[in-house]
Short mmCIF file of N, CA and C and ligand atoms in Angstrom, two decimals:
data_model
loop_
_atom_site.label_atom_id
_atom_site.label_comp_id
_atom_site.label_asym_id
_atom_site.label_seq_id
_atom_site.Cartn_x
_atom_site.Cartn_y
_atom_site.Cartn_z
N UNK A 20 -109.91 -166.42 29.18
CA UNK A 20 -109.58 -166.53 30.60
C UNK A 20 -109.51 -165.14 31.22
N UNK A 21 -108.89 -165.09 32.32
CA UNK A 21 -108.57 -163.82 32.96
C UNK A 21 -109.72 -162.84 32.92
N UNK A 22 -110.83 -163.22 33.37
CA UNK A 22 -111.97 -162.32 33.33
C UNK A 22 -112.03 -161.39 34.52
N UNK A 23 -110.90 -161.14 35.12
CA UNK A 23 -110.89 -160.27 36.30
C UNK A 23 -111.04 -158.83 35.86
N UNK A 24 -112.18 -158.52 35.37
CA UNK A 24 -112.44 -157.19 34.83
C UNK A 24 -112.31 -156.12 35.89
N UNK A 25 -112.00 -154.95 35.44
CA UNK A 25 -111.83 -153.84 36.37
C UNK A 25 -113.17 -153.28 36.79
N UNK A 26 -113.95 -154.13 37.34
CA UNK A 26 -115.28 -153.67 37.72
C UNK A 26 -115.22 -152.70 38.88
N UNK A 27 -114.16 -152.85 39.66
CA UNK A 27 -114.04 -151.95 40.79
C UNK A 27 -113.76 -150.53 40.34
N UNK A 28 -114.73 -149.70 40.37
CA UNK A 28 -114.56 -148.32 39.93
C UNK A 28 -113.50 -147.62 40.74
N UNK A 29 -112.71 -146.83 40.06
CA UNK A 29 -111.61 -146.13 40.71
C UNK A 29 -112.10 -145.37 41.93
N UNK A 30 -111.48 -145.63 43.01
CA UNK A 30 -111.91 -145.02 44.26
C UNK A 30 -111.53 -143.55 44.37
N UNK A 31 -112.05 -142.75 43.48
CA UNK A 31 -111.81 -141.32 43.58
C UNK A 31 -110.55 -140.85 42.88
N UNK A 32 -109.64 -141.76 42.48
CA UNK A 32 -108.40 -141.32 41.83
C UNK A 32 -108.68 -141.01 40.38
N UNK A 33 -108.41 -139.79 39.97
CA UNK A 33 -108.66 -139.41 38.58
C UNK A 33 -107.54 -139.93 37.71
N UNK A 34 -107.85 -140.37 36.49
CA UNK A 34 -106.80 -140.86 35.60
C UNK A 34 -105.84 -139.74 35.21
N UNK A 35 -104.59 -140.13 34.90
CA UNK A 35 -103.61 -139.14 34.47
C UNK A 35 -104.01 -138.58 33.11
N UNK A 36 -103.31 -137.54 32.69
CA UNK A 36 -103.66 -136.88 31.43
C UNK A 36 -103.55 -137.83 30.25
N UNK A 37 -102.56 -138.75 30.31
CA UNK A 37 -102.36 -139.69 29.20
C UNK A 37 -103.53 -140.66 29.10
N UNK A 38 -103.86 -141.26 30.22
CA UNK A 38 -104.94 -142.25 30.19
C UNK A 38 -106.28 -141.61 29.87
N UNK A 39 -106.44 -140.38 30.29
CA UNK A 39 -107.67 -139.67 29.98
C UNK A 39 -107.79 -139.47 28.47
N UNK A 40 -106.67 -139.06 27.86
CA UNK A 40 -106.69 -138.81 26.41
C UNK A 40 -106.83 -140.11 25.63
N UNK A 41 -106.14 -141.16 26.11
CA UNK A 41 -106.17 -142.44 25.39
C UNK A 41 -107.38 -143.28 25.77
N UNK A 42 -108.19 -142.76 26.67
CA UNK A 42 -109.43 -143.43 27.12
C UNK A 42 -109.13 -144.83 27.62
N UNK A 43 -108.17 -144.91 28.51
CA UNK A 43 -107.90 -146.22 29.09
C UNK A 43 -107.83 -146.07 30.62
N UNK A 44 -107.83 -147.21 31.28
CA UNK A 44 -107.83 -147.18 32.72
C UNK A 44 -106.43 -146.85 33.22
N UNK A 45 -106.33 -145.91 34.15
CA UNK A 45 -105.03 -145.51 34.68
C UNK A 45 -104.66 -146.46 35.81
N UNK A 46 -103.76 -147.42 35.48
CA UNK A 46 -103.40 -148.43 36.46
C UNK A 46 -102.41 -147.86 37.48
N UNK A 47 -102.19 -148.65 38.52
CA UNK A 47 -101.27 -148.25 39.57
C UNK A 47 -99.86 -147.98 39.02
N UNK A 48 -99.46 -148.88 38.07
CA UNK A 48 -98.09 -148.77 37.53
C UNK A 48 -98.06 -147.99 36.20
N UNK A 49 -99.01 -147.11 36.01
CA UNK A 49 -99.06 -146.31 34.78
C UNK A 49 -97.76 -145.52 34.62
N UNK A 50 -97.09 -145.65 33.47
CA UNK A 50 -95.80 -144.97 33.31
C UNK A 50 -95.93 -143.45 33.18
N UNK A 51 -97.12 -142.99 32.85
CA UNK A 51 -97.30 -141.56 32.62
C UNK A 51 -97.76 -140.79 33.85
N UNK A 52 -98.49 -141.47 34.73
CA UNK A 52 -99.20 -140.74 35.79
C UNK A 52 -98.30 -139.87 36.68
N UNK A 53 -97.02 -140.28 36.99
CA UNK A 53 -96.25 -139.37 37.83
C UNK A 53 -95.86 -138.07 37.12
N UNK A 54 -95.91 -138.05 35.79
CA UNK A 54 -95.34 -136.92 35.05
C UNK A 54 -96.38 -136.13 34.26
N UNK A 55 -97.56 -136.70 34.09
CA UNK A 55 -98.58 -136.00 33.32
C UNK A 55 -99.85 -135.89 34.13
N UNK A 56 -99.92 -134.77 34.86
CA UNK A 56 -101.07 -134.52 35.72
C UNK A 56 -102.32 -134.26 34.89
N UNK A 57 -103.48 -134.72 35.38
CA UNK A 57 -104.72 -134.43 34.65
C UNK A 57 -105.06 -132.95 34.62
N UNK A 58 -104.40 -132.18 35.49
CA UNK A 58 -104.68 -130.74 35.51
C UNK A 58 -103.97 -129.99 34.38
N UNK A 59 -103.00 -130.68 33.72
CA UNK A 59 -102.32 -130.04 32.58
C UNK A 59 -102.40 -130.97 31.36
N UNK A 60 -103.61 -131.14 30.84
CA UNK A 60 -103.80 -132.13 29.76
C UNK A 60 -103.05 -131.77 28.48
N UNK A 61 -102.76 -130.45 28.29
CA UNK A 61 -102.13 -130.06 27.01
C UNK A 61 -100.70 -130.56 26.91
N UNK A 62 -100.06 -130.84 28.06
CA UNK A 62 -98.68 -131.33 28.02
C UNK A 62 -98.60 -132.70 27.35
N UNK A 63 -99.47 -133.62 27.78
CA UNK A 63 -99.44 -134.94 27.16
C UNK A 63 -99.96 -134.88 25.73
N UNK A 64 -100.95 -134.01 25.50
CA UNK A 64 -101.49 -133.89 24.14
C UNK A 64 -100.36 -133.53 23.16
N UNK A 65 -99.47 -132.64 23.59
CA UNK A 65 -98.35 -132.22 22.73
C UNK A 65 -97.39 -133.38 22.46
N UNK A 66 -96.91 -134.04 23.51
CA UNK A 66 -95.93 -135.12 23.29
C UNK A 66 -96.56 -136.28 22.53
N UNK A 67 -97.87 -136.50 22.77
CA UNK A 67 -98.54 -137.58 22.05
C UNK A 67 -98.63 -137.26 20.55
N UNK A 68 -98.88 -135.99 20.26
CA UNK A 68 -99.01 -135.58 18.86
C UNK A 68 -97.66 -135.70 18.13
N UNK A 69 -96.58 -135.32 18.81
CA UNK A 69 -95.28 -135.27 18.13
C UNK A 69 -94.56 -136.62 18.19
N UNK A 70 -94.52 -137.23 19.37
CA UNK A 70 -93.72 -138.45 19.52
C UNK A 70 -94.54 -139.74 19.53
N UNK A 71 -95.79 -139.63 19.92
CA UNK A 71 -96.62 -140.83 20.07
C UNK A 71 -96.50 -141.38 21.48
N UNK A 72 -97.61 -141.84 22.01
CA UNK A 72 -97.65 -142.26 23.41
C UNK A 72 -96.68 -143.41 23.70
N UNK A 73 -96.60 -144.39 22.81
CA UNK A 73 -95.75 -145.55 23.12
C UNK A 73 -94.27 -145.15 23.09
N UNK A 74 -93.89 -144.24 22.19
CA UNK A 74 -92.50 -143.76 22.19
C UNK A 74 -92.18 -142.97 23.45
N UNK A 75 -93.13 -142.15 23.89
CA UNK A 75 -92.91 -141.38 25.12
C UNK A 75 -92.71 -142.32 26.30
N UNK A 76 -93.57 -143.35 26.36
CA UNK A 76 -93.45 -144.34 27.43
C UNK A 76 -92.09 -145.03 27.38
N UNK A 77 -91.66 -145.41 26.17
CA UNK A 77 -90.37 -146.08 26.00
C UNK A 77 -89.22 -145.17 26.43
N UNK A 78 -89.28 -143.90 26.00
CA UNK A 78 -88.19 -142.98 26.33
C UNK A 78 -88.11 -142.72 27.83
N UNK A 79 -89.29 -142.68 28.47
CA UNK A 79 -89.28 -142.46 29.92
C UNK A 79 -88.69 -143.68 30.64
N UNK A 80 -89.05 -144.87 30.17
CA UNK A 80 -88.59 -146.09 30.84
C UNK A 80 -87.09 -146.33 30.64
N UNK A 81 -86.53 -145.72 29.60
CA UNK A 81 -85.12 -145.95 29.30
C UNK A 81 -84.18 -145.13 30.20
N UNK A 82 -84.72 -144.16 30.90
CA UNK A 82 -83.85 -143.35 31.78
C UNK A 82 -84.11 -143.72 33.23
N UNK A 83 -83.12 -143.47 34.10
CA UNK A 83 -83.32 -143.77 35.53
C UNK A 83 -84.53 -143.03 36.10
N UNK A 84 -85.14 -143.64 37.07
CA UNK A 84 -86.40 -143.10 37.58
C UNK A 84 -86.26 -141.67 38.12
N UNK A 85 -85.09 -141.38 38.70
CA UNK A 85 -84.93 -140.04 39.28
C UNK A 85 -84.73 -138.96 38.22
N UNK A 86 -84.60 -139.38 36.95
CA UNK A 86 -84.45 -138.39 35.88
C UNK A 86 -85.65 -138.35 34.96
N UNK A 87 -86.67 -139.14 35.26
CA UNK A 87 -87.80 -139.22 34.35
C UNK A 87 -88.62 -137.94 34.32
N UNK A 88 -88.70 -137.25 35.46
CA UNK A 88 -89.46 -135.99 35.47
C UNK A 88 -88.79 -134.97 34.54
N UNK A 89 -87.46 -134.90 34.58
CA UNK A 89 -86.74 -134.00 33.69
C UNK A 89 -86.91 -134.41 32.24
N UNK A 90 -86.84 -135.73 32.00
CA UNK A 90 -87.02 -136.22 30.63
C UNK A 90 -88.41 -135.86 30.12
N UNK A 91 -89.42 -136.04 30.97
CA UNK A 91 -90.78 -135.73 30.55
C UNK A 91 -90.91 -134.25 30.22
N UNK A 92 -90.34 -133.37 31.07
CA UNK A 92 -90.54 -131.94 30.79
C UNK A 92 -89.73 -131.51 29.58
N UNK A 93 -88.58 -132.16 29.32
CA UNK A 93 -87.85 -131.78 28.12
C UNK A 93 -88.57 -132.27 26.86
N UNK A 94 -89.23 -133.44 26.97
CA UNK A 94 -90.04 -133.91 25.83
C UNK A 94 -91.20 -132.95 25.55
N UNK A 95 -91.81 -132.44 26.63
CA UNK A 95 -92.90 -131.48 26.46
C UNK A 95 -92.38 -130.22 25.78
N UNK A 96 -91.19 -129.78 26.23
CA UNK A 96 -90.60 -128.57 25.63
C UNK A 96 -90.33 -128.78 24.14
N UNK A 97 -89.70 -129.91 23.82
CA UNK A 97 -89.37 -130.19 22.42
C UNK A 97 -90.62 -130.31 21.57
N UNK A 98 -91.64 -130.97 22.11
CA UNK A 98 -92.88 -131.14 21.34
C UNK A 98 -93.55 -129.79 21.11
N UNK A 99 -93.57 -128.94 22.14
CA UNK A 99 -94.15 -127.61 21.98
C UNK A 99 -93.41 -126.81 20.92
N UNK A 100 -92.08 -126.89 20.95
CA UNK A 100 -91.28 -126.15 19.97
C UNK A 100 -91.55 -126.66 18.57
N UNK A 101 -91.71 -127.97 18.44
CA UNK A 101 -91.96 -128.56 17.11
C UNK A 101 -93.33 -128.15 16.58
N UNK A 102 -94.31 -128.02 17.51
CA UNK A 102 -95.64 -127.59 17.08
C UNK A 102 -95.61 -126.12 16.65
N UNK A 103 -94.89 -125.31 17.43
CA UNK A 103 -94.79 -123.88 17.09
C UNK A 103 -94.01 -123.67 15.80
N UNK A 104 -92.93 -124.42 15.65
CA UNK A 104 -92.04 -124.23 14.51
C UNK A 104 -91.82 -125.58 13.83
N UNK A 105 -92.70 -125.92 12.87
CA UNK A 105 -92.64 -127.26 12.27
C UNK A 105 -91.35 -127.50 11.49
N UNK A 106 -90.64 -126.43 11.10
CA UNK A 106 -89.42 -126.61 10.32
C UNK A 106 -88.22 -126.87 11.22
N UNK A 107 -88.00 -125.99 12.20
CA UNK A 107 -86.78 -126.08 12.99
C UNK A 107 -87.00 -126.65 14.39
N UNK A 108 -88.23 -126.65 14.87
CA UNK A 108 -88.45 -127.17 16.22
C UNK A 108 -87.63 -126.42 17.25
N UNK A 109 -87.09 -127.17 18.22
CA UNK A 109 -86.31 -126.48 19.26
C UNK A 109 -84.95 -126.02 18.72
N UNK A 110 -84.54 -126.52 17.55
CA UNK A 110 -83.32 -125.99 16.93
C UNK A 110 -83.46 -124.50 16.63
N UNK A 111 -84.70 -124.06 16.33
CA UNK A 111 -84.93 -122.65 16.08
C UNK A 111 -84.57 -121.81 17.30
N UNK A 112 -85.02 -122.28 18.48
CA UNK A 112 -84.71 -121.56 19.72
C UNK A 112 -83.21 -121.61 20.01
N UNK A 113 -82.60 -122.78 19.77
CA UNK A 113 -81.17 -122.93 20.06
C UNK A 113 -80.34 -121.99 19.19
N UNK A 114 -80.64 -121.97 17.89
CA UNK A 114 -79.82 -121.15 17.01
C UNK A 114 -80.07 -119.66 17.25
N UNK A 115 -81.32 -119.29 17.61
CA UNK A 115 -81.58 -117.89 17.94
C UNK A 115 -80.78 -117.47 19.16
N UNK A 116 -80.71 -118.35 20.18
CA UNK A 116 -79.95 -118.02 21.39
C UNK A 116 -78.45 -118.00 21.10
N UNK A 117 -78.01 -118.89 20.20
CA UNK A 117 -76.59 -118.88 19.84
C UNK A 117 -76.22 -117.58 19.14
N UNK A 118 -77.11 -117.13 18.23
CA UNK A 118 -76.85 -115.86 17.56
C UNK A 118 -76.83 -114.71 18.54
N UNK A 119 -77.76 -114.75 19.51
CA UNK A 119 -77.81 -113.70 20.53
C UNK A 119 -76.53 -113.70 21.35
N UNK A 120 -76.07 -114.91 21.73
CA UNK A 120 -74.85 -115.01 22.53
C UNK A 120 -73.65 -114.49 21.74
N UNK A 121 -73.61 -114.79 20.43
CA UNK A 121 -72.51 -114.29 19.60
C UNK A 121 -72.53 -112.77 19.52
N UNK A 122 -73.73 -112.21 19.32
CA UNK A 122 -73.84 -110.75 19.22
C UNK A 122 -73.42 -110.09 20.52
N UNK A 123 -73.84 -110.68 21.65
CA UNK A 123 -73.48 -110.11 22.95
C UNK A 123 -71.98 -110.24 23.20
N UNK A 124 -71.40 -111.36 22.76
CA UNK A 124 -69.96 -111.55 22.92
C UNK A 124 -69.19 -110.50 22.12
N UNK A 125 -69.68 -110.24 20.90
CA UNK A 125 -69.02 -109.23 20.07
C UNK A 125 -69.13 -107.85 20.71
N UNK A 126 -70.31 -107.56 21.27
CA UNK A 126 -70.50 -106.27 21.93
C UNK A 126 -69.60 -106.15 23.15
N UNK A 127 -69.51 -107.25 23.91
CA UNK A 127 -68.64 -107.27 25.09
C UNK A 127 -67.18 -107.03 24.69
N UNK A 128 -66.75 -107.70 23.63
CA UNK A 128 -65.38 -107.50 23.15
C UNK A 128 -65.14 -106.05 22.76
N UNK A 129 -66.14 -105.44 22.08
CA UNK A 129 -66.00 -104.05 21.66
C UNK A 129 -65.88 -103.12 22.87
N UNK A 130 -66.70 -103.38 23.90
CA UNK A 130 -66.67 -102.53 25.09
C UNK A 130 -65.33 -102.71 25.83
N UNK A 131 -64.84 -103.96 25.89
CA UNK A 131 -63.55 -104.20 26.54
C UNK A 131 -62.43 -103.48 25.79
N UNK A 132 -62.52 -103.52 24.47
CA UNK A 132 -61.54 -102.84 23.64
C UNK A 132 -61.56 -101.34 23.93
N UNK A 133 -62.80 -100.80 24.04
CA UNK A 133 -62.97 -99.38 24.34
C UNK A 133 -62.35 -99.04 25.68
N UNK A 134 -62.59 -99.89 26.68
CA UNK A 134 -62.07 -99.64 28.03
C UNK A 134 -60.55 -99.61 28.02
N UNK A 135 -59.93 -100.57 27.36
CA UNK A 135 -58.46 -100.57 27.33
C UNK A 135 -57.95 -99.36 26.59
N UNK A 136 -58.68 -98.92 25.55
CA UNK A 136 -58.26 -97.74 24.81
C UNK A 136 -58.29 -96.51 25.71
N UNK A 137 -59.38 -96.37 26.50
CA UNK A 137 -59.49 -95.23 27.42
C UNK A 137 -58.41 -95.30 28.49
N UNK A 138 -58.12 -96.52 28.98
CA UNK A 138 -57.09 -96.66 30.00
C UNK A 138 -55.74 -96.23 29.46
N UNK A 139 -55.48 -96.62 28.22
CA UNK A 139 -54.22 -96.23 27.61
C UNK A 139 -54.13 -94.72 27.46
N UNK A 140 -55.25 -94.10 27.06
CA UNK A 140 -55.30 -92.64 26.93
C UNK A 140 -55.04 -91.98 28.28
N UNK A 141 -55.69 -92.52 29.33
CA UNK A 141 -55.52 -91.94 30.66
C UNK A 141 -54.09 -92.05 31.14
N UNK A 142 -53.51 -93.22 30.97
CA UNK A 142 -52.14 -93.41 31.44
C UNK A 142 -51.16 -92.58 30.63
N UNK A 143 -51.53 -92.26 29.39
CA UNK A 143 -50.65 -91.42 28.58
C UNK A 143 -50.71 -89.97 29.04
N UNK A 144 -51.94 -89.51 29.44
CA UNK A 144 -52.08 -88.11 29.84
C UNK A 144 -51.63 -87.90 31.28
N UNK A 145 -51.92 -88.85 32.17
CA UNK A 145 -51.53 -88.72 33.57
C UNK A 145 -50.67 -89.93 33.95
N UNK A 146 -49.37 -89.81 33.81
CA UNK A 146 -48.51 -90.99 33.91
C UNK A 146 -48.43 -91.61 35.31
N UNK A 147 -48.12 -90.82 36.33
CA UNK A 147 -47.79 -91.41 37.62
C UNK A 147 -49.03 -91.76 38.43
N UNK A 148 -50.05 -90.90 38.33
CA UNK A 148 -51.18 -91.01 39.25
C UNK A 148 -52.31 -91.85 38.69
N UNK A 149 -52.97 -92.58 39.56
CA UNK A 149 -54.19 -93.27 39.14
C UNK A 149 -55.35 -92.30 39.31
N UNK A 150 -56.02 -92.04 38.22
CA UNK A 150 -57.07 -91.01 38.24
C UNK A 150 -58.32 -91.53 38.90
N UNK A 151 -58.92 -90.67 39.71
CA UNK A 151 -60.21 -91.03 40.31
C UNK A 151 -61.32 -90.64 39.35
N UNK A 152 -62.32 -91.50 39.29
CA UNK A 152 -63.37 -91.29 38.29
C UNK A 152 -64.58 -90.55 38.84
N UNK A 153 -64.44 -89.93 40.02
CA UNK A 153 -65.58 -89.18 40.56
C UNK A 153 -65.77 -87.90 39.75
N UNK A 154 -66.96 -87.74 39.19
CA UNK A 154 -67.21 -86.54 38.40
C UNK A 154 -67.37 -85.32 39.30
N UNK A 155 -67.14 -84.13 38.79
CA UNK A 155 -67.37 -82.91 39.57
C UNK A 155 -68.85 -82.77 39.90
N UNK A 156 -69.19 -82.13 41.05
CA UNK A 156 -70.59 -82.05 41.48
C UNK A 156 -71.47 -81.34 40.47
N UNK A 157 -70.96 -80.32 39.82
CA UNK A 157 -71.78 -79.61 38.84
C UNK A 157 -71.23 -79.88 37.46
N UNK A 158 -71.48 -81.11 36.99
CA UNK A 158 -70.97 -81.44 35.66
C UNK A 158 -71.92 -80.90 34.61
N UNK A 159 -71.42 -80.30 33.59
CA UNK A 159 -72.28 -79.73 32.55
C UNK A 159 -72.98 -80.82 31.76
N UNK A 160 -74.20 -80.55 31.33
CA UNK A 160 -74.91 -81.54 30.51
C UNK A 160 -74.22 -81.77 29.18
N UNK A 161 -74.59 -82.87 28.54
CA UNK A 161 -73.86 -83.28 27.34
C UNK A 161 -74.04 -82.30 26.19
N UNK A 162 -75.20 -81.60 26.16
CA UNK A 162 -75.43 -80.72 25.01
C UNK A 162 -74.50 -79.51 25.04
N UNK A 163 -74.03 -79.19 26.25
CA UNK A 163 -73.22 -77.98 26.36
C UNK A 163 -71.74 -78.22 26.10
N UNK A 164 -71.43 -79.41 25.63
CA UNK A 164 -70.03 -79.65 25.33
C UNK A 164 -69.59 -78.82 24.13
N UNK A 165 -68.40 -78.30 24.17
CA UNK A 165 -67.93 -77.50 23.04
C UNK A 165 -67.82 -78.34 21.77
N UNK A 166 -68.27 -77.73 20.67
CA UNK A 166 -68.29 -78.48 19.42
C UNK A 166 -66.87 -78.74 18.93
N UNK A 167 -66.02 -77.74 19.08
CA UNK A 167 -64.62 -77.96 18.69
C UNK A 167 -63.93 -78.70 19.83
N UNK A 168 -63.61 -79.95 19.60
CA UNK A 168 -63.06 -80.77 20.68
C UNK A 168 -61.64 -80.34 21.00
N UNK A 169 -61.53 -79.57 22.06
CA UNK A 169 -60.19 -79.17 22.51
C UNK A 169 -59.69 -80.19 23.52
N UNK A 170 -58.49 -80.66 23.31
CA UNK A 170 -57.97 -81.74 24.14
C UNK A 170 -57.76 -81.32 25.59
N UNK A 171 -57.54 -80.02 25.81
CA UNK A 171 -57.21 -79.57 27.15
C UNK A 171 -58.44 -79.45 28.05
N UNK A 172 -59.65 -79.49 27.47
CA UNK A 172 -60.84 -79.27 28.29
C UNK A 172 -61.09 -80.47 29.21
N UNK A 173 -61.44 -80.22 30.46
CA UNK A 173 -61.66 -81.32 31.41
C UNK A 173 -62.95 -82.09 31.15
N UNK A 174 -63.85 -81.53 30.32
CA UNK A 174 -65.13 -82.22 30.09
C UNK A 174 -64.94 -83.53 29.35
N UNK A 175 -63.86 -83.67 28.61
CA UNK A 175 -63.67 -84.90 27.84
C UNK A 175 -63.44 -86.10 28.76
N UNK A 176 -62.84 -85.84 29.94
CA UNK A 176 -62.65 -86.96 30.88
C UNK A 176 -63.98 -87.38 31.49
N UNK A 177 -64.92 -86.43 31.61
CA UNK A 177 -66.24 -86.78 32.13
C UNK A 177 -66.94 -87.72 31.17
N UNK A 178 -66.74 -87.47 29.89
CA UNK A 178 -67.38 -88.31 28.87
C UNK A 178 -66.86 -89.74 28.94
N UNK A 179 -65.58 -89.91 29.28
CA UNK A 179 -65.05 -91.26 29.35
C UNK A 179 -65.64 -92.02 30.52
N UNK A 180 -65.82 -91.33 31.65
CA UNK A 180 -66.38 -92.04 32.81
C UNK A 180 -67.83 -92.41 32.57
N UNK A 181 -68.48 -91.67 31.68
CA UNK A 181 -69.86 -91.97 31.37
C UNK A 181 -69.99 -93.35 30.73
N UNK A 182 -69.15 -93.61 29.74
CA UNK A 182 -69.28 -94.88 29.02
C UNK A 182 -68.82 -96.06 29.88
N UNK A 183 -68.06 -95.79 30.94
CA UNK A 183 -67.66 -96.88 31.83
C UNK A 183 -68.83 -97.38 32.67
N UNK A 184 -69.82 -96.49 32.84
CA UNK A 184 -70.94 -96.85 33.70
C UNK A 184 -71.93 -97.78 33.01
N UNK A 185 -71.62 -98.21 31.84
CA UNK A 185 -72.54 -99.13 31.15
C UNK A 185 -72.81 -100.35 32.01
N UNK A 186 -74.05 -100.69 32.11
CA UNK A 186 -74.39 -101.86 32.93
C UNK A 186 -73.88 -103.13 32.27
N UNK A 187 -73.42 -104.05 33.07
CA UNK A 187 -72.92 -105.30 32.52
C UNK A 187 -74.07 -106.19 32.09
N UNK A 188 -73.78 -107.00 31.10
CA UNK A 188 -74.83 -107.90 30.62
C UNK A 188 -74.99 -109.04 31.60
N UNK A 189 -76.24 -109.28 31.95
CA UNK A 189 -76.50 -110.41 32.82
C UNK A 189 -76.54 -111.68 31.98
N UNK A 190 -76.11 -112.80 32.55
CA UNK A 190 -76.10 -114.05 31.77
C UNK A 190 -77.51 -114.50 31.42
N UNK A 191 -77.60 -115.21 30.33
CA UNK A 191 -78.91 -115.71 29.89
C UNK A 191 -79.42 -116.74 30.88
N UNK A 192 -80.63 -116.54 31.32
CA UNK A 192 -81.18 -117.49 32.28
C UNK A 192 -81.64 -118.74 31.56
ZN1 ZN B 209 -102.25 -143.09 33.51
#
């Protein structure tokens, strides 16, 4: 029965990347067409290779329509990561970023510790006054610092203001 064949050739609408790859007709209600443009065929090729087309369709249909675009792009990301790193997949990227965040946190803690140490030193040497950190106009270069560190020399305070100028770490995008 049902011989209503799709004889009507598509009126100029190109099939989505999924239907193109699967060699099937891209129907009006195609679950892939809003998310897999024919101009980026490698995106569907990746998710199809890793998850399989029917699983991708199922996963997209299981989420609300307004979140399907995000779901599709996260599936593409995960599939790409799995292809690049067959052992860890996107876990490789996650753990690398976690390690980076830990290292940066440790560095931040060390710098904060240094700052409080310098503040304590400053308040010990100059009790009542809050010291201004403006360096003298003709500050000597670092190589000319005296090798024997004499505590009374004013150049040591210049060195402390130098390390305060460290740029802050920007958050991971
Ligand atoms: Zn389609």
